[in-house]
CSV table of C-alpha atoms in Angstrom, one decimal:
chain,number,residue,atom,x,y,z
A,1373,MET,CA,24.1,16.6,-9.9
A,1374,GLY,CA,19.9,17.5,-9.7
A,1375,LEU,CA,17.3,15.0,-10.8
A,1376,VAL,CA,18.5,12.3,-13.5
A,1377,ARG,CA,17.0,9.6,-15.9
A,1378,ARG,CA,18.7,6.2,-16.6
A,1379,ASP,CA,20.7,5.8,-19.4
A,1380,HIS,CA,18.0,3.0,-20.3
A,1381,GLN,CA,14.2,2.4,-20.8
A,1382,PRO,CA,12.0,1.2,-18.3
A,1383,ALA,CA,14.5,-2.0,-17.3
A,1384,GLU,CA,12.3,-5.0,-18.2
A,1385,ALA,CA,11.1,-7.8,-15.9
A,1386,LYS,CA,14.1,-10.4,-15.1
A,1387,ALA,CA,13.1,-13.8,-16.4
A,1388,ALA,CA,12.9,-16.2,-12.9
A,1389,PRO,CA,15.6,-18.8,-12.9
A,1390,PRO,CA,14.9,-22.1,-13.0
A,1391,VAL,CA,13.0,-24.2,-10.4
A,1392,GLU,CA,16.1,-26.1,-10.1
A,1393,THR,CA,18.6,-23.3,-9.3
A,1394,LEU,CA,16.7,-21.9,-6.9
A,1395,LEU,CA,16.0,-25.1,-5.0
A,1396,ARG,CA,19.8,-25.1,-5.4
A,1397,GLN,CA,19.6,-21.0,-4.0
A,1398,LEU,CA,18.2,-22.5,-0.9
A,1399,ASP,CA,21.0,-23.3,1.0
A,1400,ASP,CA,22.9,-20.4,0.3
A,1401,PRO,CA,25.2,-19.1,2.2
A,1402,ASP,CA,23.9,-15.2,1.3
A,1403,PRO,CA,20.3,-14.9,2.9
A,1404,ASP,CA,19.5,-12.6,0.4
A,1405,CYS,CA,20.1,-15.3,-1.8
A,1406,ARG,CA,18.3,-17.4,-0.2
A,1407,ARG,CA,15.0,-15.4,0.5
A,1408,GLU,CA,15.1,-14.3,-3.1
A,1409,ALA,CA,14.8,-17.9,-4.3
A,1410,ALA,CA,12.0,-19.1,-1.5
A,1411,LEU,CA,10.1,-15.7,-2.8
A,1412,GLY,CA,10.8,-17.4,-6.7
A,1413,LEU,CA,9.5,-20.2,-5.7
A,1414,ASP,CA,5.8,-19.3,-5.6
A,1415,GLY,CA,3.6,-21.4,-7.6
A,1416,VAL,CA,5.5,-24.3,-7.7
A,1417,ALA,CA,4.6,-27.3,-6.5
A,1418,GLU,CA,6.7,-29.8,-6.6
A,1419,ALA,CA,8.9,-27.1,-4.4
A,1420,VAL,CA,7.0,-27.5,-1.3
A,1421,PRO,CA,8.4,-30.2,0.7
A,1422,GLU,CA,12.2,-28.0,0.5
A,1423,LEU,CA,10.8,-24.8,1.4
A,1424,LEU,CA,8.7,-26.9,5.0
A,1425,ALA,CA,12.0,-28.6,5.2
A,1426,ARG,CA,13.5,-25.0,5.4
A,1427,VAL,CA,11.2,-23.0,7.5
A,1428,GLY,CA,12.4,-24.9,11.3
A,1429,PRO,CA,16.5,-24.8,10.4
A,1430,GLU,CA,16.1,-21.2,9.1
A,1431,THR,CA,17.8,-18.7,11.6
A,1432,ALA,CA,17.3,-15.8,9.7
A,1433,SER,CA,13.3,-14.3,10.0
A,1434,THR,CA,13.5,-12.0,6.3
A,1435,VAL,CA,14.5,-15.2,4.8
A,1436,ARG,CA,12.0,-17.9,6.9
A,1437,ASP,CA,9.4,-14.9,6.1
A,1438,ALA,CA,9.7,-15.1,2.4
A,1439,LEU,CA,9.9,-19.3,3.0
A,1440,LEU,CA,6.6,-18.3,4.8
A,1441,THR,CA,4.7,-16.2,2.6
A,1442,THR,CA,5.4,-18.3,-0.8
A,1443,LEU,CA,4.4,-21.6,1.7
A,1444,ALA,CA,1.4,-19.8,2.6
A,1445,ALA,CA,-0.1,-19.6,-1.3
A,1446,HIS,CA,-0.3,-23.3,-1.1
A,1447,ASP,CA,-3.2,-23.2,1.1
A,1448,THR,CA,-3.1,-26.7,1.0
A,1449,ALA,CA,-3.8,-29.1,4.3
A,1450,GLU,CA,-0.5,-30.6,3.8
A,1451,VAL,CA,1.1,-27.5,4.0
A,1452,ALA,CA,-1.2,-26.4,7.7
A,1453,GLU,CA,-0.3,-29.3,9.0
A,1454,ALA,CA,3.2,-28.9,8.3
A,1455,LEU,CA,3.2,-25.9,9.5
A,1456,ALA,CA,1.4,-26.1,12.6
A,1457,VAL,CA,4.0,-28.3,14.1
A,1458,HIS,CA,5.8,-24.8,14.9
A,1459,LEU,CA,3.0,-23.7,17.0
A,1460,ALA,CA,4.9,-26.2,19.1
A,1461,SER,CA,8.7,-24.8,18.6
A,1462,ASP,CA,10.3,-23.3,22.0
A,1463,GLU,CA,11.8,-20.4,19.3
A,1464,ALA,CA,8.8,-17.7,19.6
A,1465,ASP,CA,9.9,-15.6,16.7
A,1466,LEU,CA,9.5,-19.3,14.8
A,1467,ARG,CA,6.1,-19.7,16.5
A,1468,THR,CA,5.2,-15.5,16.0
A,1469,ALA,CA,6.1,-15.9,12.4
A,1470,VAL,CA,4.2,-19.5,11.6
A,1471,ALA,CA,0.6,-18.2,13.5
A,1472,GLU,CA,1.0,-14.8,10.8
A,1473,ALA,CA,1.7,-17.5,8.0
A,1474,LEU,CA,-1.5,-19.2,8.7
A,1475,ALA,CA,-3.8,-17.1,9.9
A,1476,THR,CA,-3.7,-16.0,6.0
A,1477,MET,CA,-4.6,-19.7,4.8
A,1478,PRO,CA,-8.6,-20.0,5.4
A,1479,GLY,CA,-9.2,-21.9,2.4
A,1480,SER,CA,-6.5,-24.9,4.7
A,1481,MET,CA,-7.2,-23.7,8.5
A,1482,PRO,CA,-10.7,-25.0,9.0
A,1483,ALA,CA,-9.4,-28.4,8.6
A,1484,ILE,CA,-6.9,-28.5,11.4
A,1485,VAL,CA,-8.5,-26.3,13.8
A,1486,PRO,CA,-10.1,-29.1,15.5
A,1487,ARG,CA,-7.2,-31.1,16.2
A,1488,LEU,CA,-5.4,-27.5,17.5
A,1489,LEU,CA,-8.2,-26.8,19.8
A,1490,GLU,CA,-7.2,-30.5,21.8
A,1491,ASP,CA,-3.8,-30.4,21.7
A,1492,PRO,CA,-2.3,-31.5,24.5
A,1493,ASP,CA,0.4,-28.3,24.6
A,1494,HIS,CA,-2.2,-25.3,26.5
A,1495,ASP,CA,1.2,-23.1,24.2
A,1496,VAL,CA,0.2,-24.9,20.8
A,1497,ARG,CA,-3.5,-23.6,21.8
A,1498,VAL,CA,-2.5,-20.1,22.9
A,1499,MET,CA,-0.8,-19.7,19.1
A,1500,THR,CA,-4.1,-21.2,17.3
A,1501,ALA,CA,-5.6,-17.9,19.4
A,1502,MET,CA,-3.7,-15.8,17.9
A,1503,VAL,CA,-4.0,-17.6,14.3
A,1504,LEU,CA,-8.1,-17.2,15.2
A,1505,ALA,CA,-7.7,-13.9,15.5
A,1506,ASP,CA,-6.5,-13.1,12.0
A,1507,LEU,CA,-8.1,-16.0,10.2
A,1508,ALA,CA,-10.5,-14.3,7.5
A,1509,HIS,CA,-12.8,-17.2,7.9
A,1510,PRO,CA,-16.2,-17.3,9.4
A,1511,GLY,CA,-15.9,-19.9,12.0
A,1512,SER,CA,-13.1,-17.8,13.3
A,1513,LEU,CA,-15.4,-15.8,16.1
A,1514,THR,CA,-17.0,-19.4,17.6
A,1515,TRP,CA,-13.9,-20.9,17.5
A,1516,LEU,CA,-13.1,-18.4,20.0
A,1517,ALA,CA,-16.5,-18.6,21.5
A,1518,ASP,CA,-15.4,-21.7,22.2
A,1519,MET,CA,-12.2,-21.5,23.0
A,1520,ILE,CA,-13.4,-19.2,25.8
A,1521,ARG,CA,-16.2,-21.4,27.4
A,1522,GLN,CA,-14.2,-25.0,27.2
A,1523,ASP,CA,-10.8,-24.1,27.7
A,1524,PRO,CA,-9.3,-25.9,30.6
A,1525,HIS,CA,-5.8,-23.6,31.2
A,1526,PRO,CA,-6.4,-20.0,32.3
A,1527,ASN,CA,-3.6,-18.5,29.6
A,1528,VAL,CA,-5.7,-20.2,26.9
A,1529,VAL,CA,-8.9,-18.7,27.8
A,1530,THR,CA,-6.7,-15.2,28.4
A,1531,ALA,CA,-5.7,-14.8,24.5
A,1532,ALA,CA,-9.3,-16.3,22.9
A,1533,VAL,CA,-10.6,-13.3,24.7
A,1534,ASP,CA,-8.0,-10.8,23.7
A,1535,ALA,CA,-8.0,-12.7,19.9
A,1536,LEU,CA,-11.7,-11.6,20.7
A,1537,LEU,CA,-11.8,-8.4,21.1
A,1538,PRO,CA,-12.0,-6.2,18.4
A,1539,SER,CA,-14.8,-8.0,17.2
A,1540,LEU,CA,-16.6,-8.6,20.5
A,1541,GLY,CA,-20.9,-7.8,20.7
A,1542,PRO,CA,-23.4,-7.5,23.3
A,1543,GLU,CA,-23.5,-10.9,23.5
A,1544,HIS,CA,-20.2,-12.1,24.4
A,1545,THR,CA,-20.8,-10.1,27.7
A,1546,GLU,CA,-22.1,-13.0,29.3
A,1547,LEU,CA,-19.2,-15.5,27.8
A,1548,LEU,CA,-16.5,-13.2,29.9
A,1549,ARG,CA,-17.9,-12.8,32.8
A,1550,ASP,CA,-18.2,-16.5,33.2
A,1551,ALA,CA,-15.0,-17.5,31.8
A,1552,VAL,CA,-13.8,-14.7,34.7
A,1553,ARG,CA,-16.7,-17.1,37.4
A,1554,ARG,CA,-13.9,-20.1,35.7
A,1555,PHE,CA,-11.2,-18.9,36.5
A,1556,PRO,CA,-11.4,-17.0,39.3
A,1557,ASP,CA,-7.5,-16.5,40.9
A,1558,ASP,CA,-6.4,-15.3,37.6
A,1559,PRO,CA,-6.3,-11.7,38.0
A,1560,PHE,CA,-5.1,-11.1,34.1
A,1561,LEU,CA,-7.8,-12.6,33.4
A,1562,ARG,CA,-10.2,-10.6,34.8
A,1563,PHE,CA,-8.5,-7.3,34.1
A,1564,THR,CA,-8.6,-8.2,30.4
A,1565,VAL,CA,-12.2,-8.7,30.6
A,1566,GLU,CA,-13.3,-6.0,33.0
A,1567,ALA,CA,-11.3,-3.9,30.8
A,1568,ALA,CA,-13.5,-4.9,27.7
A,1569,VAL,CA,-16.9,-5.2,29.7
A,1570,GLY,CA,-16.7,-2.9,32.1
B,558,MET,CA,-24.8,-10.7,-17.1
B,559,THR,CA,-25.5,-13.9,-17.3
B,560,SER,CA,-27.4,-13.4,-20.3
B,561,SER,CA,-27.0,-9.1,-21.3
B,562,THR,CA,-24.2,-6.6,-20.7
B,563,THR,CA,-26.7,-5.1,-18.5
B,564,ALA,CA,-28.3,-7.3,-16.0
B,565,GLY,CA,-24.9,-7.2,-13.6
B,566,LEU,CA,-23.1,-10.8,-13.0
B,567,SER,CA,-24.9,-13.4,-10.8
B,568,ALA,CA,-23.3,-14.5,-7.4
B,569,ALA,CA,-21.9,-18.0,-9.7
B,570,ASP,CA,-20.2,-15.4,-12.2
B,571,PHE,CA,-18.6,-13.1,-9.7
B,572,GLU,CA,-17.0,-15.8,-7.7
B,573,LYS,CA,-15.4,-17.2,-10.4
B,574,PHE,CA,-14.6,-13.4,-11.7
B,575,ARG,CA,-13.3,-12.4,-8.8
B,576,GLU,CA,-10.8,-15.9,-7.7
B,577,PHE,CA,-9.6,-15.8,-11.2
B,578,PHE,CA,-8.5,-11.2,-11.3
B,579,TYR,CA,-6.7,-11.9,-7.6
B,580,LYS,CA,-4.5,-14.8,-9.2
B,581,ARG,CA,-3.6,-12.9,-11.6
B,582,THR,CA,-2.8,-9.4,-9.7
B,583,GLY,CA,-3.7,-10.6,-5.8
B,584,ILE,CA,-6.2,-7.9,-5.6
B,585,GLN,CA,-9.7,-9.1,-4.4
B,586,PHE,CA,-13.1,-7.7,-4.3
B,587,THR,CA,-15.6,-8.2,-1.3
B,588,GLU,CA,-19.0,-8.7,-2.1
B,589,SER,CA,-19.5,-4.6,-0.9
B,590,LYS,CA,-17.5,-3.9,-4.6
B,591,ARG,CA,-20.6,-5.9,-5.9
B,592,TYR,CA,-21.5,-2.7,-7.9
B,593,PHE,CA,-18.4,-1.3,-8.8
B,594,VAL,CA,-16.8,-5.0,-10.7
B,595,ASP,CA,-20.4,-5.1,-12.2
B,596,LYS,CA,-20.5,-1.8,-14.0
B,597,ARG,CA,-16.4,-2.1,-15.0
B,598,ILE,CA,-16.6,-5.2,-16.2
B,599,GLU,CA,-19.8,-4.0,-18.1
B,600,THR,CA,-17.9,-1.7,-20.3
B,601,CYS,CA,-14.7,-4.2,-21.0
B,602,ILE,CA,-17.8,-6.0,-22.7
B,603,LYS,CA,-19.0,-3.6,-24.2
B,604,GLN,CA,-16.1,-2.4,-25.7
B,605,ALA,CA,-14.3,-5.3,-26.9
B,606,GLY,CA,-18.1,-6.9,-28.3
B,607,PHE,CA,-18.5,-9.9,-26.3
B,608,PRO,CA,-22.5,-10.3,-26.3
B,609,GLY,CA,-22.2,-11.2,-22.5
B,610,PHE,CA,-19.9,-12.1,-19.6
B,611,ASN,CA,-19.3,-16.5,-20.6
B,612,ALA,CA,-18.2,-15.3,-23.5
B,613,TRP,CA,-16.0,-12.4,-22.8
B,614,PHE,CA,-14.7,-14.5,-19.6
B,615,SER,CA,-13.7,-17.3,-21.2
B,616,ALA,CA,-12.0,-15.4,-23.7
B,617,LEU,CA,-10.1,-13.7,-21.0
B,618,ARG,CA,-8.6,-17.0,-19.7
B,619,LEU,CA,-8.6,-19.2,-22.5
B,620,SER,CA,-7.2,-16.7,-25.4
B,621,ASP,CA,-4.1,-14.7,-25.9
B,622,ARG,CA,-5.9,-11.6,-25.8
B,623,SER,CA,-4.1,-10.3,-23.5
B,624,GLY,CA,-5.6,-7.1,-23.7
B,625,LEU,CA,-8.4,-8.0,-22.1
B,626,LEU,CA,-7.0,-8.2,-19.1
B,627,GLN,CA,-4.7,-5.2,-19.2
B,628,ASP,CA,-8.5,-3.4,-20.2
B,629,LEU,CA,-9.2,-5.0,-17.6
B,630,ILE,CA,-7.1,-4.3,-14.9
B,631,ASN,CA,-7.3,-0.5,-15.9
B,632,GLN,CA,-11.6,-0.4,-15.0
B,633,LEU,CA,-10.9,-1.9,-11.7
B,634,THR,CA,-8.1,-0.1,-10.3
B,635,VAL,CA,-8.6,3.4,-9.0
B,636,ASN,CA,-6.9,6.0,-9.9
B,637,GLU,CA,-7.0,9.4,-8.7
B,638,THR,CA,-4.2,11.0,-7.4
B,639,TYR,CA,-3.3,15.4,-7.4
B,640,PHE,CA,-0.2,17.0,-6.9
B,641,LEU,CA,1.5,17.7,-3.6
B,642,ARG,CA,-0.9,14.9,-2.1
B,643,GLU,CA,0.1,14.2,1.5
B,644,ASP,CA,3.3,16.1,1.5
B,645,TYR,CA,3.4,16.0,4.6
B,646,GLN,CA,5.5,12.5,3.6
B,647,PHE,CA,7.0,14.7,1.3
B,648,ASP,CA,8.4,16.9,4.6
B,649,SER,CA,9.6,14.0,5.9
B,650,LEU,CA,11.4,12.7,2.8
B,651,LEU,CA,13.3,16.3,2.9
B,652,LYS,CA,14.3,16.9,6.4
B,653,THR,CA,14.6,13.9,7.7
B,654,VAL,CA,15.0,11.1,5.0
B,655,LEU,CA,17.0,12.3,2.5
B,656,PRO,CA,19.6,13.8,4.9
B,657,ASP,CA,19.7,10.4,6.6
B,658,VAL,CA,20.4,8.7,3.3
B,659,LEU,CA,23.1,10.5,2.1
B,660,ALA,CA,25.0,10.2,5.4
B,661,ALA,CA,24.7,6.9,5.1
B,662,ARG,CA,25.9,6.0,1.7
B,663,GLY,CA,29.3,8.1,2.4
B,664,GLY,CA,27.8,12.1,1.8
B,665,ALA,CA,27.0,14.0,-0.7
B,666,GLY,CA,30.6,13.9,-3.2
B,667,ARG,CA,31.2,10.3,-1.9
B,668,MET,CA,28.1,8.4,-2.9
B,669,THR,CA,28.4,5.4,-5.6
B,670,GLY,CA,25.4,5.8,-7.8
B,671,PRO,CA,22.4,8.5,-7.7
B,672,VAL,CA,19.9,8.6,-4.8
B,673,LYS,CA,17.0,6.7,-6.0
B,674,ILE,CA,13.4,7.0,-5.2
B,675,LEU,CA,10.4,4.6,-6.0
B,676,SER,CA,6.7,6.0,-6.5
B,677,LEU,CA,4.2,3.5,-7.0
B,678,PRO,CA,1.5,2.9,-7.6
B,679,CYS,CA,2.7,6.4,-9.7
B,680,SER,CA,-0.8,6.4,-11.1
B,681,THR,CA,-1.1,9.4,-13.7
B,682,GLY,CA,2.1,11.2,-12.5
B,683,GLU,CA,1.3,13.4,-9.4
B,684,GLU,CA,3.2,11.8,-7.0
B,685,PRO,CA,6.9,10.9,-9.0
B,686,TYR,CA,6.3,14.5,-10.1
B,687,SER,CA,5.4,16.9,-6.9
B,688,ILE,CA,8.6,14.1,-5.4
B,689,ALA,CA,11.0,16.4,-8.3
B,690,LEU,CA,9.3,19.4,-7.8
B,691,ARG,CA,9.8,19.5,-4.4
B,692,LEU,CA,13.7,18.3,-4.7
B,693,LEU,CA,14.3,21.1,-7.1
B,694,GLU,CA,12.3,23.8,-5.2
B,695,GLU,CA,13.7,23.0,-1.4
B,696,TRP,CA,16.0,20.4,-1.1
B,697,ASP,CA,19.5,22.4,-0.5
B,698,GLN,CA,21.2,19.5,-1.8
B,699,ILE,CA,19.5,18.8,-5.4
B,700,ASP,CA,23.2,20.3,-7.2
B,701,HIS,CA,25.3,18.3,-5.2
B,702,VAL,CA,23.3,14.8,-5.4
B,703,ASP,CA,21.8,12.9,-8.5
B,704,VAL,CA,18.7,12.0,-8.1
B,705,GLU,CA,16.2,9.1,-10.5
B,706,ILE,CA,13.1,9.2,-9.6
B,707,HIS,CA,11.0,6.4,-11.0
B,708,GLY,CA,7.3,5.7,-11.1
B,709,ALA,CA,5.3,2.2,-11.8
B,710,ASP,CA,1.6,1.5,-11.9
B,711,ILE,CA,-0.2,-1.4,-13.1
B,712,ASP,CA,-2.3,0.5,-15.4
B,713,SER,CA,-1.2,0.8,-18.4
B,714,THR,CA,-3.2,3.6,-19.5
B,715,VAL,CA,-2.4,6.0,-17.1
B,716,LEU,CA,1.6,5.3,-17.7
B,717,ASP,CA,0.1,6.4,-20.9
B,718,LYS,CA,-1.6,9.9,-19.3
B,719,ALA,CA,2.1,10.1,-16.8
B,720,ALA,CA,4.0,10.8,-19.8
B,721,HIS,CA,2.2,12.9,-21.3
B,722,ALA,CA,1.4,14.5,-18.1
B,723,SER,CA,-0.8,17.4,-18.8
B,724,TYR,CA,-3.0,17.7,-16.2
B,725,GLY,CA,-6.4,19.7,-15.0
B,726,GLU,CA,-7.2,22.3,-12.1
B,727,ARG,CA,-8.2,19.5,-10.0
B,728,SER,CA,-5.6,17.7,-10.4
B,729,LEU,CA,-2.9,21.0,-9.7
B,730,GLN,CA,-5.2,22.4,-7.0
B,731,ARG,CA,-2.5,22.7,-4.1
B,732,VAL,CA,0.4,23.4,-7.2
B,733,PRO,CA,1.4,26.7,-5.8
B,734,MET,CA,1.4,29.7,-8.8
B,735,ALA,CA,4.2,30.0,-8.9
B,736,TRP,CA,5.7,26.2,-9.9
B,737,ARG,CA,2.7,26.7,-12.1
B,738,ALA,CA,4.4,29.1,-13.6
B,739,LYS,CA,7.2,28.1,-13.6
B,740,TYR,CA,7.2,24.4,-14.6
B,741,PHE,CA,3.1,23.7,-16.2
B,742,ALA,CA,2.7,25.3,-19.8
B,743,PRO,CA,-1.0,25.7,-20.8
B,744,VAL,CA,-2.4,23.4,-23.7
B,745,GLY,CA,-5.8,24.7,-23.9
B,746,ALA,CA,-9.5,23.4,-22.2
B,747,GLY,CA,-8.2,24.3,-19.1
B,748,ARG,CA,-4.8,21.7,-19.1
B,749,TYR,CA,-1.5,22.8,-18.4
B,750,GLN,CA,1.6,20.1,-19.6
B,751,LEU,CA,4.5,19.8,-17.0
B,752,ASP,CA,7.8,20.8,-18.4
B,753,ALA,CA,9.5,18.0,-20.7
B,754,GLY,CA,12.4,17.8,-18.7
B,755,ILE,CA,10.9,16.9,-15.5
B,756,ARG,CA,9.0,14.6,-17.6
B,757,GLY,CA,11.8,13.7,-18.7
B,758,ALA,CA,13.4,13.3,-14.7
B,759,VAL,CA,11.1,10.4,-14.1
B,760,THR,CA,11.5,6.9,-16.0
B,761,LEU,CA,8.1,5.0,-15.5
B,762,HIS,CA,7.0,1.5,-15.3
B,763,GLN,CA,4.9,-1.3,-15.8
B,764,VAL,CA,4.4,-3.4,-12.9
B,765,ASN,CA,2.5,-5.7,-10.2
B,766,VAL,CA,4.1,-5.0,-6.9
B,767,CYS,CA,2.8,-8.6,-6.2
B,768,ASP,CA,4.0,-10.0,-8.9
B,769,THR,CA,8.2,-11.5,-8.1
B,770,THR,CA,9.4,-12.1,-11.3
B,771,SER,CA,8.4,-8.3,-12.3
B,772,MET,CA,9.2,-7.1,-9.5
B,773,ARG,CA,12.9,-8.5,-9.6
B,774,SER,CA,14.5,-5.9,-12.3
B,775,PHE,CA,13.8,-3.3,-8.9
B,776,ARG,CA,17.2,-2.7,-6.5
B,777,ASP,CA,18.6,-0.5,-4.8
B,778,PHE,CA,16.1,1.9,-4.3
B,779,ASP,CA,16.8,4.5,-1.2
B,780,VAL,CA,13.0,5.2,-1.1
B,781,ILE,CA,9.4,4.3,-1.4
B,782,PHE,CA,6.6,5.3,-1.7
B,783,CYS,CA,3.7,3.0,-2.2
B,784,ARG,CA,0.9,4.3,-0.6
B,785,ASN,CA,-2.7,3.1,-0.4
B,786,VAL,CA,-2.1,0.0,-2.6
B,787,LEU,CA,-1.7,-2.7,0.1
B,788,ILE,CA,-5.4,-1.5,1.1
B,789,TYR,CA,-6.3,-3.5,-1.7
B,790,PHE,CA,-4.7,-6.9,-1.0
B,791,ASP,CA,-5.7,-10.0,1.5
B,792,GLU,CA,-3.4,-10.8,3.8
B,793,LEU,CA,-0.9,-13.5,1.7
B,794,SER,CA,-1.1,-10.1,-1.2
B,795,SER,CA,0.2,-7.9,0.7
B,796,ARG,CA,2.6,-9.2,2.7
B,797,ARG,CA,4.0,-11.2,-1.0
B,798,ALA,CA,3.9,-7.2,-1.8
B,799,ALA,CA,6.3,-6.2,1.5
B,800,GLU,CA,8.6,-9.1,0.1
B,801,ASN,CA,8.9,-7.3,-3.1
B,802,LEU,CA,9.2,-3.7,-2.1
B,803,TYR,CA,11.6,-4.9,0.7
B,804,GLY,CA,14.0,-7.1,-2.2
B,805,ALA,CA,13.6,-3.7,-4.1
B,806,MET,CA,15.6,-1.3,-1.2
B,807,ARG,CA,19.2,-1.0,0.1
B,808,PRO,CA,19.4,-1.6,2.9
B,809,GLY,CA,19.0,1.2,5.7
B,810,GLY,CA,16.4,1.9,2.3
B,811,TYR,CA,13.0,3.9,3.5
B,812,LEU,CA,9.4,2.7,2.9
B,813,PHE,CA,6.0,5.7,2.9
B,814,LEU,CA,2.8,4.0,3.5
B,815,GLY,CA,-1.1,5.5,3.2
B,816,HIS,CA,-1.4,7.6,6.6
B,817,SER,CA,-4.1,4.6,7.0
B,818,GLU,CA,-1.6,1.9,6.6
B,819,SER,CA,0.1,-0.2,9.3
B,820,MET,CA,3.0,-2.4,8.0
B,821,SER,CA,3.3,-3.7,11.1
B,822,ARG,CA,-0.2,-5.8,10.3
B,823,ILE,CA,1.2,-7.3,6.9
B,824,SER,CA,4.7,-8.5,7.3
B,825,PRO,CA,7.5,-7.7,10.1
B,826,ILE,CA,10.2,-7.1,7.2
B,827,PHE,CA,10.6,-4.0,8.5
B,828,THR,CA,11.4,-1.5,11.2
B,829,PRO,CA,9.0,1.1,11.3
B,830,SER,CA,10.4,4.6,12.3
B,831,ARG,CA,8.9,7.7,14.1
B,832,LEU,CA,9.5,10.8,12.2
B,833,PRO,CA,8.1,14.2,13.2
B,834,GLU,CA,5.6,14.2,10.4
B,835,GLY,CA,4.5,10.3,11.2
B,836,ILE,CA,5.5,7.0,10.8
B,837,VAL,CA,8.3,5.3,8.0
B,838,TYR,CA,9.2,1.9,7.3
B,839,GLN,CA,13.1,1.0,7.1
B,840,ARG,CA,14.3,-2.5,5.7
B,841,PRO,CA,17.2,-3.3,8.5
B,842,SER,CA,20.3,-1.3,7.6
B,843,GLY,CA,22.8,-4.9,9.9
B,844,GLY,CA,22.0,-7.8,7.1
B,845,PRO,CA,18.7,-10.3,7.3
B,846,ARG,CA,17.4,-10.4,10.8
């Protein structure tokens, strides 16, 4: 007993299975197998439709997160559009996971943000604020400010205020006070703003 | 560095380089790292004998001189460390994590296979060897349980140094004198080499934690130390690294990050646990959530 060394020398990297095998493994009953297949398909453009098709139905969150990690690396408008559909999902975990993935796609998200900001479903706009909170893009703060200034729903405005808080500067004080004046009957928004700007 | 090796990279060159390096390693340099990056690229260009950035960069991208890329990685990854660094986490390992691992795996004497610990990035070896020393000196189960320690790093140069395990005063500053006398032998010029038995007990590997294919050979670790490396990656690469670490662990396994790092902003796949000595992350033991 004690410290032991393995019998063999440093392991050689195991070769990735062929793409066809990985695509089949996306439907394996074992979630670990599906998860590894999803990660193994990183960079395989022809696998994107198969990966996208499994995001919604996938029940294991670890597998879904792996699907989203691989898909987010394909930072294209097609992938962003297909993922953004899930921002309207009734499943909170799915909505949140997709929002986190979209926030890692600074190349493609800017093209679809304007449409998301106009989405008739205010819950989608709330999730969009969540994406913008973490999106590494110079336009994020401007979009959040636009949401605070213009969005007609108080929950969306509050979500945008929340998202803006880490980057809050003196230039935002009047913007936030205006938001409170627009929704005088929303105590949570008032509380959020008062906590931020006093 | 459009014409010489001392003029610095142009903005366009830096962008090209940054994109290339990110795609190969997952490591992204911000504009604030320009000076750091420029100086190290200059060194690579000079050492490889190229007349300037363009010729070197073409060879880097297009030729099969894979040594160029490895030299670059070695220059651009920061490797300063020392023995027993942030050892409150080693306290957690001994007091809480290993007893829990043993209990979860049926207890000493009934376990199938050794307890497996991975240190990544291990740099010049101080972390995995520190783990070995603390286990040997302070863990009362070490005579009853097999422990396998692995170190891994992206940088081949530091791995060579880790294998040689010769250290100066700066690396050894926190090692108690009694341990130094017991486990290190002076080899001249103020340097001390670690005992061959401990060197031989740590298996070293070269790997990029963001590379799913190369990480596939790492499985069933009970404990992983991955401290102060995720901060180098952008969000997407951090997610991929987190996925690869998850895949390398047993269900219920423990992951230590650096004290300023948080998994909660990277990926939800791990469960945070608050131990007396700080936060540690666990791969959920009940199968996929």
